[in-house]
Short mmCIF file of C-alpha atoms in Angstrom, two decimals:
data_model
loop_
_atom_site.label_atom_id
_atom_site.label_comp_id
_atom_site.label_asym_id
_atom_site.label_seq_id
_atom_site.Cartn_x
_atom_site.Cartn_y
_atom_site.Cartn_z
CA MET A 1 14.90 66.14 -68.57
CA LYS A 2 14.65 62.87 -70.45
CA ARG A 3 14.93 60.98 -67.18
CA SER A 4 12.15 63.05 -65.59
CA LEU A 5 9.83 62.31 -68.47
CA LEU A 6 10.62 58.62 -68.22
CA THR A 7 9.89 58.67 -64.48
CA LEU A 8 6.63 60.49 -65.08
CA ALA A 9 5.57 58.04 -67.77
CA LEU A 10 6.45 55.11 -65.53
CA ALA A 11 4.46 56.61 -62.67
CA GLY A 12 1.54 57.04 -65.03
CA VAL A 13 1.66 53.41 -66.11
CA VAL A 14 1.86 52.24 -62.49
CA ALA A 15 -1.09 54.46 -61.54
CA LEU A 16 -3.11 53.12 -64.47
CA LEU A 17 -2.32 49.55 -63.53
CA ALA A 18 -3.18 50.23 -59.90
CA ALA A 19 -6.46 51.82 -60.96
CA GLN A 20 -7.51 48.52 -62.56
CA ALA A 21 -7.70 47.00 -59.09
CA ILE A 22 -10.51 49.37 -58.14
CA ARG A 23 -13.60 47.73 -59.64
CA PRO A 24 -16.84 49.28 -58.40
CA SER A 25 -19.83 47.01 -58.79
CA LEU A 26 -22.33 47.37 -61.62
CA GLY A 27 -24.99 46.69 -59.02
CA THR A 28 -26.99 43.57 -58.49
CA PRO A 29 -30.42 42.81 -59.91
CA ALA A 30 -33.07 44.25 -57.63
CA GLY A 31 -35.79 41.76 -58.37
CA PRO A 32 -36.64 38.54 -60.17
CA GLN A 33 -36.10 38.46 -63.91
CA ALA A 34 -39.23 39.29 -65.89
CA GLU A 35 -38.46 40.73 -69.28
CA ILE A 36 -40.64 43.49 -70.64
CA ALA A 37 -43.68 42.19 -72.51
CA ALA A 38 -43.27 43.37 -76.10
CA PRO A 39 -43.20 41.88 -79.62
CA PRO A 40 -39.89 40.40 -80.86
CA GLU A 41 -39.04 43.37 -83.12
CA VAL A 42 -39.46 45.78 -80.21
CA ARG A 43 -37.54 43.56 -77.81
CA ALA A 44 -34.73 43.29 -80.36
CA ILE A 45 -34.37 47.09 -80.51
CA LEU A 46 -34.40 47.40 -76.74
CA GLU A 47 -31.81 44.65 -76.41
CA ARG A 48 -29.62 46.24 -79.06
CA ARG A 49 -29.86 49.84 -77.86
CA CYS A 50 -30.86 49.84 -74.20
CA TYR A 51 -29.88 46.58 -72.55
CA ALA A 52 -26.20 47.52 -72.41
CA CYS A 53 -27.09 49.57 -69.34
CA HIS A 54 -30.81 49.04 -68.59
CA SER A 55 -30.88 45.28 -67.98
CA ASP A 56 -29.66 42.47 -65.80
CA THR A 57 -27.14 41.66 -68.53
CA PRO A 58 -25.15 44.86 -69.01
CA LYS A 59 -22.81 44.73 -71.97
CA LEU A 60 -19.50 46.49 -71.72
CA GLU A 61 -17.05 46.96 -74.58
CA TRP A 62 -13.42 46.14 -73.88
CA TYR A 63 -12.56 49.83 -73.60
CA ASP A 64 -15.38 50.31 -71.07
CA GLN A 65 -13.57 47.82 -68.83
CA ILE A 66 -10.49 49.99 -68.42
CA ALA A 67 -10.39 52.22 -65.34
CA PRO A 68 -10.92 55.10 -64.91
CA PRO A 69 -13.54 55.10 -67.73
CA TYR A 70 -14.88 51.90 -66.16
CA TRP A 71 -15.80 53.84 -63.02
CA ILE A 72 -18.02 56.17 -65.04
CA VAL A 73 -19.56 53.24 -66.89
CA ALA A 74 -20.22 51.39 -63.62
CA LYS A 75 -21.89 54.45 -62.13
CA ASP A 76 -24.02 54.95 -65.26
CA VAL A 77 -25.08 51.31 -65.29
CA ARG A 78 -26.01 51.40 -61.60
CA ASN A 79 -28.07 54.57 -62.16
CA ALA A 80 -29.62 53.16 -65.34
CA ARG A 81 -30.70 49.93 -63.70
CA ALA A 82 -32.06 51.71 -60.66
CA HIS A 83 -34.21 53.91 -62.89
CA LEU A 84 -35.31 51.36 -65.48
CA ASN A 85 -34.44 47.70 -65.82
CA PHE A 86 -36.02 46.06 -68.86
CA SER A 87 -35.15 42.64 -67.43
CA GLU A 88 -37.38 43.19 -64.44
CA ILE A 89 -40.27 45.43 -65.41
CA GLY A 90 -42.17 42.48 -66.89
CA ALA A 91 -43.44 41.89 -63.37
CA ARG A 92 -45.25 45.22 -63.40
CA PRO A 93 -48.79 45.76 -64.76
CA ALA A 94 -49.10 46.06 -68.54
CA GLY A 95 -50.07 49.74 -68.25
CA ALA A 96 -46.96 50.52 -66.24
CA GLN A 97 -44.75 48.71 -68.75
CA ARG A 98 -46.35 50.68 -71.55
CA ALA A 99 -45.84 53.95 -69.67
CA THR A 100 -42.19 53.03 -69.23
CA LEU A 101 -41.81 52.44 -72.95
CA PHE A 102 -43.40 55.80 -73.70
CA GLU A 103 -40.94 57.48 -71.38
CA ALA A 104 -38.07 55.59 -73.02
CA VAL A 105 -39.20 56.62 -76.52
CA ASN A 106 -39.49 60.23 -75.41
CA MET A 107 -36.04 60.20 -73.85
CA ILE A 108 -34.70 58.82 -77.15
CA GLN A 109 -36.62 61.36 -79.21
CA LEU A 110 -35.38 64.24 -77.06
CA GLY A 111 -31.80 63.08 -77.43
CA ALA A 112 -31.43 62.29 -73.74
CA MET A 113 -30.93 58.56 -74.37
CA PRO A 114 -28.55 56.96 -74.94
CA LEU A 115 -26.62 59.45 -72.82
CA PRO A 116 -24.77 61.93 -75.05
CA SER A 117 -21.59 61.15 -73.12
CA TYR A 118 -22.10 57.44 -73.92
CA LEU A 119 -22.71 58.18 -77.58
CA ALA A 120 -19.56 60.30 -77.71
CA VAL A 121 -17.59 57.09 -77.14
CA HIS A 122 -19.98 54.47 -78.56
CA ARG A 123 -20.63 56.15 -81.89
CA ASP A 124 -22.89 53.44 -83.32
CA ALA A 125 -25.03 52.93 -80.22
CA GLY A 126 -27.72 55.46 -81.09
CA VAL A 127 -31.29 54.47 -81.93
CA THR A 128 -31.83 54.85 -85.66
CA PRO A 129 -34.86 56.72 -87.07
CA ALA A 130 -36.22 53.39 -88.38
CA GLU A 131 -35.90 51.80 -84.94
CA LEU A 132 -37.61 54.78 -83.32
CA ALA A 133 -40.42 54.52 -85.87
CA THR A 134 -40.86 50.83 -85.00
CA LEU A 135 -41.14 51.65 -81.30
CA LYS A 136 -43.67 54.40 -82.01
CA ALA A 137 -45.72 52.21 -84.32
CA TYR A 138 -45.93 49.58 -81.59
CA LEU A 139 -47.06 52.08 -78.99
CA ALA A 140 -49.63 53.75 -81.34
CA PRO A 141 -51.02 56.14 -78.71
CA PHE A 142 -54.07 57.29 -80.67
CA THR A 143 -55.48 54.03 -81.93
CA PRO A 144 -59.20 54.70 -82.50
CA SER A 145 -61.48 53.25 -79.88
CA THR A 146 -64.53 51.37 -81.12
CA SER A 147 -66.27 51.09 -77.80
CA PRO A 148 -67.05 53.64 -75.13
CA THR A 149 -64.75 54.02 -72.15
CA PRO A 150 -66.31 51.91 -69.39
CA ALA A 151 -67.97 54.07 -66.79
CA THR A 152 -65.64 54.53 -63.86
CA PRO A 153 -67.16 55.40 -60.53
CA PRO A 154 -65.56 58.29 -58.71
CA PRO A 155 -62.70 57.21 -56.44
CA ALA A 156 -63.62 56.09 -52.96
CA SER A 157 -62.33 59.32 -51.46
CA SER A 158 -64.57 61.31 -53.76
CA THR A 159 -65.57 64.01 -51.36
CA ALA A 160 -63.84 67.19 -52.38
CA THR A 161 -61.30 68.29 -49.81
CA GLU A 162 -62.59 71.13 -47.67
CA ARG A 163 -59.31 71.85 -45.94
CA PRO A 164 -56.17 72.84 -47.83
CA ALA A 165 -53.92 69.94 -48.71
CA GLY A 166 -50.68 69.59 -46.79
CA PRO A 167 -47.34 70.32 -48.38
CA SER A 168 -45.62 67.86 -50.66
CA LEU A 169 -43.16 65.48 -49.00
CA ASN A 170 -40.29 67.63 -50.26
CA GLY A 171 -41.80 70.71 -48.64
CA VAL A 172 -43.30 72.32 -51.74
CA PRO A 173 -46.52 73.96 -50.53
CA PHE A 174 -49.93 73.23 -52.01
CA PRO A 175 -51.13 76.47 -53.66
CA ALA A 176 -54.63 76.84 -52.28
CA ASP A 177 -55.64 79.36 -54.96
CA TYR A 178 -54.81 77.10 -57.95
CA LYS A 179 -58.45 76.82 -59.04
CA SER A 180 -58.40 80.47 -60.09
CA TRP A 181 -55.24 80.19 -62.23
CA LYS A 182 -55.39 80.96 -65.94
CA ILE A 183 -54.78 78.70 -68.89
CA VAL A 184 -51.26 77.88 -70.05
CA SER A 185 -52.19 75.06 -72.43
CA THR A 186 -54.02 71.77 -72.74
CA THR A 187 -52.84 68.30 -73.66
CA ASP A 188 -54.56 65.23 -75.04
CA ARG A 189 -52.49 62.31 -73.77
CA GLY A 190 -53.05 59.22 -75.88
CA ASP A 191 -50.30 57.42 -74.01
CA ASN A 192 -52.25 57.25 -70.76
CA HIS A 193 -55.79 58.24 -71.81
CA THR A 194 -55.95 61.49 -69.91
CA LEU A 195 -56.75 65.09 -70.66
CA ARG A 196 -54.56 67.74 -69.09
CA LEU A 197 -55.48 71.32 -68.29
CA ILE A 198 -52.32 73.28 -67.65
CA THR A 199 -52.69 76.55 -65.77
CA GLY A 200 -50.43 79.17 -64.28
CA ASN A 201 -50.46 81.75 -61.48
CA ASP A 202 -50.31 85.50 -62.16
CA ILE A 203 -46.52 85.58 -62.31
CA ALA A 204 -46.47 82.74 -64.83
CA VAL A 205 -49.17 84.37 -66.97
CA LYS A 206 -47.36 87.73 -66.97
CA ALA A 207 -44.14 85.94 -67.93
CA ILE A 208 -45.91 84.32 -70.90
CA GLU A 209 -47.36 87.69 -71.95
CA ALA A 210 -43.88 89.20 -71.84
CA GLY A 211 -42.28 86.21 -73.54
CA ASN A 212 -40.10 85.93 -70.45
CA ILE A 213 -40.04 82.17 -69.92
CA SER A 214 -36.48 81.27 -70.74
CA PRO A 215 -35.90 81.09 -67.85
CA TRP A 216 -39.19 81.51 -66.02
CA PRO A 217 -39.11 84.15 -63.26
CA ASN A 218 -39.03 83.28 -59.58
CA GLY A 219 -42.52 82.89 -58.17
CA ALA A 220 -43.97 81.49 -61.38
CA ALA A 221 -46.03 78.38 -60.74
CA ILE A 222 -47.62 75.96 -63.18
CA ALA A 223 -50.33 73.39 -62.47
CA LYS A 224 -51.00 70.35 -64.58
CA ILE A 225 -54.48 69.00 -63.86
CA ALA A 226 -55.08 65.47 -65.14
CA VAL A 227 -58.51 63.91 -65.63
CA GLN A 228 -59.63 60.68 -67.24
CA ALA A 229 -60.30 60.91 -70.97
CA VAL A 230 -63.76 59.43 -71.49
CA ASP A 231 -64.33 58.20 -75.05
CA ASP A 232 -67.92 57.67 -76.24
CA GLY A 233 -66.67 55.18 -78.84
CA LYS A 234 -67.38 57.66 -81.62
CA GLY A 235 -64.32 59.82 -81.15
CA HIS A 236 -65.78 62.34 -78.71
CA ILE A 237 -63.53 62.64 -75.69
CA THR A 238 -64.78 64.36 -72.57
CA ALA A 239 -63.27 64.98 -69.16
CA GLY A 240 -63.90 62.27 -66.57
CA ASN A 241 -62.82 61.88 -62.99
CA PHE A 242 -60.05 64.00 -61.52
CA ILE A 243 -56.83 62.00 -61.20
CA GLN A 244 -54.15 64.33 -59.92
CA VAL A 245 -52.68 67.80 -60.00
CA GLU A 246 -48.97 68.45 -60.35
CA PHE A 247 -47.18 71.70 -59.62
CA MET A 248 -43.91 73.30 -60.57
CA GLU A 249 -42.95 76.33 -58.46
CA LYS A 250 -39.97 78.36 -59.65
CA ASP A 251 -37.33 79.58 -57.22
CA ALA A 252 -33.85 79.36 -58.65
CA GLU A 253 -32.17 79.58 -55.23
CA LYS A 254 -34.57 77.70 -52.97
CA TYR A 255 -34.89 74.80 -55.40
CA LYS A 256 -31.33 74.92 -56.72
CA SER A 257 -30.88 71.18 -56.22
CA THR A 258 -33.95 70.35 -58.33
CA GLN A 259 -33.39 72.39 -61.49
CA GLY A 260 -34.67 75.61 -59.87
CA TRP A 261 -38.17 74.20 -59.54
CA GLY A 262 -40.10 72.79 -56.61
CA TYR A 263 -41.98 69.76 -57.90
CA ALA A 264 -45.15 68.41 -56.29
CA ARG A 265 -47.91 65.98 -57.14
CA PHE A 266 -51.19 65.45 -55.30
CA ARG A 267 -53.34 62.49 -56.22
CA GLY A 268 -57.04 61.78 -55.88
CA ASN A 269 -59.79 63.89 -54.46
CA ASP A 270 -58.12 63.81 -51.06
CA LEU A 271 -55.02 65.37 -52.67
CA LYS A 272 -52.66 62.85 -51.19
CA PRO A 273 -49.03 64.02 -51.56
CA TYR A 274 -47.19 61.71 -53.95
CA GLY A 275 -44.12 59.66 -53.12
CA ALA A 276 -42.60 57.58 -50.38
CA ASP A 277 -40.25 60.26 -49.08
CA ALA A 278 -38.85 63.71 -49.80
CA HIS A 279 -36.70 62.37 -52.61
CA PHE A 280 -39.64 61.43 -54.83
CA ASP A 281 -38.84 64.52 -56.89
CA GLN A 282 -35.83 62.75 -58.38
CA GLU A 283 -38.39 61.09 -60.64
CA CYS A 284 -39.51 64.56 -61.71
CA THR A 285 -36.04 65.95 -62.33
CA GLY A 286 -35.04 62.82 -64.25
CA CYS A 287 -38.01 63.12 -66.56
CA HIS A 288 -37.62 66.90 -67.01
CA ALA A 289 -33.84 66.83 -67.53
CA PRO A 290 -34.05 66.64 -71.35
CA MET A 291 -35.88 69.98 -71.33
CA HIS A 292 -32.94 71.90 -69.84
CA ASP A 293 -33.00 74.30 -72.80
CA HIS A 294 -36.62 75.08 -71.98
CA ASP A 295 -35.99 75.73 -68.29
CA TYR A 296 -37.15 72.15 -67.69
CA VAL A 297 -40.76 72.87 -68.75
CA TYR A 298 -42.40 70.56 -71.28
CA SER A 299 -45.53 72.64 -71.87
CA MET A 300 -45.57 75.19 -74.68
CA PRO A 301 -47.84 78.00 -73.46
CA LEU A 302 -50.61 79.38 -75.63
CA PRO A 303 -49.50 82.83 -76.80
CA ARG A 304 -50.79 85.88 -74.96
CA GLY A 305 -50.35 89.55 -75.48
CA GLY A 306 -50.84 89.46 -79.25
CA GLY A 307 -53.97 89.69 -81.35
CA ALA A 308 -57.13 89.85 -79.33
CA GLN A 309 -55.53 88.55 -76.16
CA MET B 1 -11.58 55.41 -53.30
CA LYS B 2 -10.83 59.13 -53.01
CA LEU B 3 -8.47 58.79 -56.00
CA ALA B 4 -11.18 56.96 -57.90
CA SER B 5 -13.71 59.70 -57.16
CA THR B 6 -11.31 62.42 -58.27
CA LEU B 7 -10.46 60.64 -61.50
CA THR B 8 -14.13 59.87 -62.15
CA PHE B 9 -14.95 63.54 -61.70
CA ALA B 10 -12.13 64.54 -64.06
CA ALA B 11 -13.24 62.06 -66.72
CA THR B 12 -16.88 63.12 -66.39
CA LEU B 13 -15.83 66.75 -66.74
CA ALA B 14 -13.88 65.92 -69.87
CA LEU B 15 -16.84 64.11 -71.40
CA GLY B 16 -19.11 66.95 -70.34
CA LEU B 17 -16.90 69.47 -72.10
CA LEU B 18 -16.80 67.24 -75.15
CA ASN B 19 -20.59 67.11 -75.11
CA GLY B 20 -20.83 70.85 -74.46
CA CYS B 21 -18.93 71.57 -77.66
CA THR B 22 -21.65 69.94 -79.70
CA ARG B 23 -24.69 71.45 -77.94
CA HIS B 24 -27.30 73.00 -80.15
CA GLN B 25 -28.56 76.56 -80.20
CA PRO B 26 -31.14 77.85 -77.70
CA PRO B 27 -34.69 76.88 -78.71
CA ALA B 28 -36.60 79.08 -81.15
CA THR B 29 -39.52 81.10 -79.81
CA SER B 30 -41.89 78.79 -81.69
CA ASP B 31 -40.51 75.89 -79.67
CA LEU B 32 -40.98 77.72 -76.36
CA ILE B 33 -44.43 79.22 -77.00
CA ASN B 34 -47.12 77.55 -79.08
CA THR B 35 -47.35 80.32 -81.68
CA ASP B 36 -49.34 78.07 -84.03
CA ALA B 37 -52.27 78.39 -81.61
CA THR B 38 -52.37 82.19 -81.44
CA LEU B 39 -55.90 83.61 -81.43
CA HIS B 40 -55.30 86.23 -84.10
CA GLY B 41 -58.25 88.46 -84.80
CA GLN B 42 -60.70 90.83 -83.22
CA LEU B 43 -62.34 88.99 -80.37
CA PRO B 44 -64.47 91.16 -78.09
CA TYR B 45 -63.03 89.68 -74.88
CA PRO B 46 -59.62 88.54 -73.59
CA ILE B 47 -60.85 84.96 -73.44
CA LEU B 48 -57.54 83.36 -72.47
CA SER B 49 -57.67 85.51 -69.32
CA TRP B 50 -60.96 83.98 -68.34
CA THR B 51 -61.21 80.91 -66.12
CA PRO B 52 -60.75 77.65 -68.03
CA LEU B 53 -63.46 75.15 -67.11
CA VAL B 54 -62.99 71.98 -69.14
CA VAL B 55 -61.22 70.42 -72.14
CA THR B 56 -62.73 68.15 -74.81
CA VAL B 57 -61.40 66.44 -77.92
CA ASP B 58 -63.04 65.38 -81.17
CA ARG B 59 -60.92 62.60 -82.67
CA THR B 60 -62.90 62.54 -85.92
CA MET B 61 -62.39 66.23 -86.54
CA GLY B 62 -58.91 66.29 -85.01
CA THR B 63 -59.80 69.20 -82.78
CA THR B 64 -59.55 70.13 -79.12
CA SER B 65 -61.80 72.63 -77.37
CA THR B 66 -61.50 74.50 -74.10
CA LEU B 67 -64.43 76.14 -72.37
CA PHE B 68 -63.84 79.46 -70.56
CA THR B 69 -65.98 81.73 -68.45
CA ASP B 70 -65.71 85.19 -66.95
CA GLY B 71 -68.48 84.29 -64.53
CA THR B 72 -71.25 85.48 -66.84
CA SER B 73 -70.46 84.54 -70.42
CA ARG B 74 -69.04 81.33 -71.81
CA ALA B 75 -66.55 80.96 -74.65
CA LEU B 76 -65.68 77.69 -76.37
CA VAL B 77 -62.37 77.92 -78.21
CA THR B 78 -61.65 75.13 -80.72
CA TRP B 79 -58.23 74.47 -82.14
CA SER B 80 -57.10 71.81 -84.60
CA GLN B 81 -54.72 69.43 -82.85
CA ARG B 82 -51.02 69.08 -83.51
CA GLU B 83 -48.51 66.56 -82.26
CA ASP B 84 -46.68 67.73 -79.16
CA PRO B 85 -43.07 68.15 -80.33
CA HIS B 86 -41.88 67.54 -76.77
CA TRP B 87 -43.80 64.38 -75.92
CA PHE B 88 -44.63 61.45 -78.16
CA GLY B 89 -48.13 60.32 -77.26
CA ALA B 90 -49.50 63.82 -76.67
CA ARG B 91 -51.39 66.31 -78.81
CA ILE B 92 -51.68 70.01 -78.14
CA PRO B 93 -53.65 72.90 -79.67
CA GLY B 94 -52.67 73.86 -83.21
CA ALA B 95 -54.31 76.42 -85.48
CA PRO B 96 -57.49 78.02 -84.10
CA GLN B 97 -60.67 76.84 -85.82
CA ARG B 98 -63.38 78.91 -84.17
CA VAL B 99 -64.47 80.72 -81.05
CA GLU B 100 -68.08 80.45 -79.93
CA LEU B 101 -69.44 82.99 -77.45
CA VAL B 102 -72.61 82.65 -75.43
CA ASP B 103 -73.64 85.88 -73.70
CA PRO B 104 -76.71 86.10 -71.51
CA THR B 105 -78.68 89.18 -72.47
CA ASN B 106 -82.17 90.16 -71.32
CA GLY B 107 -83.06 86.67 -70.22
CA THR B 108 -81.96 85.06 -73.47
CA HIS B 109 -78.59 83.92 -74.79
CA GLN B 110 -76.77 85.66 -77.60
CA TYR B 111 -74.65 83.32 -79.71
CA ARG B 112 -71.70 84.63 -81.71
CA VAL B 113 -69.11 82.70 -83.65
CA PHE B 114 -65.69 83.73 -84.91
CA SER B 115 -63.67 81.72 -87.41
CA GLY B 116 -61.14 82.07 -90.19
CA SER B 117 -57.64 83.45 -90.00
CA PRO B 118 -57.61 86.00 -88.53
CA LEU B 119 -60.65 85.10 -86.45
CA THR B 120 -63.56 87.13 -87.77
CA GLU B 121 -67.17 87.24 -86.61
CA GLN B 122 -69.42 85.21 -88.88
CA THR B 123 -73.09 85.59 -89.59
CA VAL B 124 -74.90 82.88 -87.70
CA SER B 125 -77.00 80.95 -90.14
CA GLY B 126 -79.85 78.89 -88.80
CA ASP B 127 -81.01 78.36 -85.26
CA PRO B 128 -78.12 78.47 -82.77
CA THR B 129 -80.18 76.96 -79.96
CA GLU B 130 -78.51 73.57 -80.27
CA ARG B 131 -75.05 75.11 -79.84
CA ILE B 132 -76.19 77.33 -76.96
CA VAL B 133 -77.65 74.34 -75.14
CA ALA B 134 -74.55 72.22 -75.81
CA ILE B 135 -72.18 74.89 -74.51
CA ALA B 136 -74.37 75.65 -71.50
CA ALA B 137 -74.50 71.94 -70.68
CA MET B 138 -70.74 71.45 -70.59
CA GLN B 139 -69.66 70.49 -67.11
CA GLN B 140 -66.54 71.99 -65.63
CA ILE B 141 -63.84 69.76 -64.22
CA GLU B 142 -64.58 69.14 -60.57
CA LEU B 143 -61.41 70.12 -58.76
CA PRO B 144 -60.73 69.12 -55.18
#
């Protein structure tokens, strides 16, 4: 018995040692280095809390270097850098960098970042409330405007589409009847200066009335219509040009690989399907992942069925 | 590499279980549905079942309004704004402030306003023409 245990322990040590020889790559930088444009106090927080995975200079603790945990770390770093690399996004337009920071702050706020599995091991790696407040103060989404929004001419393809738009690149159909859908909610987005009208089809509306949205029933569909927020410089915001409409169509089986929802986005007045290929919806699922307890839906519907409604 | 994949899966599963043990409770109803924005009161029409036409915001007042129509009448519902608990950088409807109704009757427009909590019809003081004209002039979002 004692000898068997010794043999087993020895085999374990040999396997562990052998595992150290398998060193998957952390990935290589995808583009030239261009650090995110942000003030020093913001950069310091990002470097302290995010750069360990989301940069060209990943930082691994000694215990991260030991396989098999190292294999998980390497995979996380590769995924992290593919999604967001603070060392490279400085090359993108200022608006895009700002949008990225908003997404990062929201992922932090929702507890999705740093990854809970990472925090389980790296106990002190979390963003502190003070650090989060610094990031939010820098972003200041609702800073009052003192001048009117410059007039923006309608997009070149301004003629409303007469024919139904084609399906999304991932096959999610364009719901031709979306203009007749009823309100779910509205959103004033200070982060990207848009107004959003969120609507739902009959199944979605009935689900809201019944309080049956956790999870939403199959067939429910939600539209998020985004238009420019036009500020008159005196605090009155009105709806400007149409930007895009996004859809979520629920089918737990059909869309099993994308959280039970078919995601689609159509941009501009010609309703051009978004994305380079059918996998564009990985962007959607990544962003919606923190809302898994809400069946991946960010919007909080206006109540129906009570009072006068 | 097959061994590596198996061990990676096992380690991920272990961390997942560890994380699962600390997961919080399902969200409260008030975090699923925006109960703060409920239109309590005796409104004459099911306005939220009408077609939404356009959204506006008044930063000074901290309000957001949505214009609805049933094809004949128009209703402008104004809520105070609240921070979106799910998205930093967004504001959503909070407590209702008022509902303004413009009904065409006999070639003129009848203006009614509901406010308070619960929403209750108020006596319109003064000339409502300015409000009628403003609501009638609101342009709906042009959807492709």
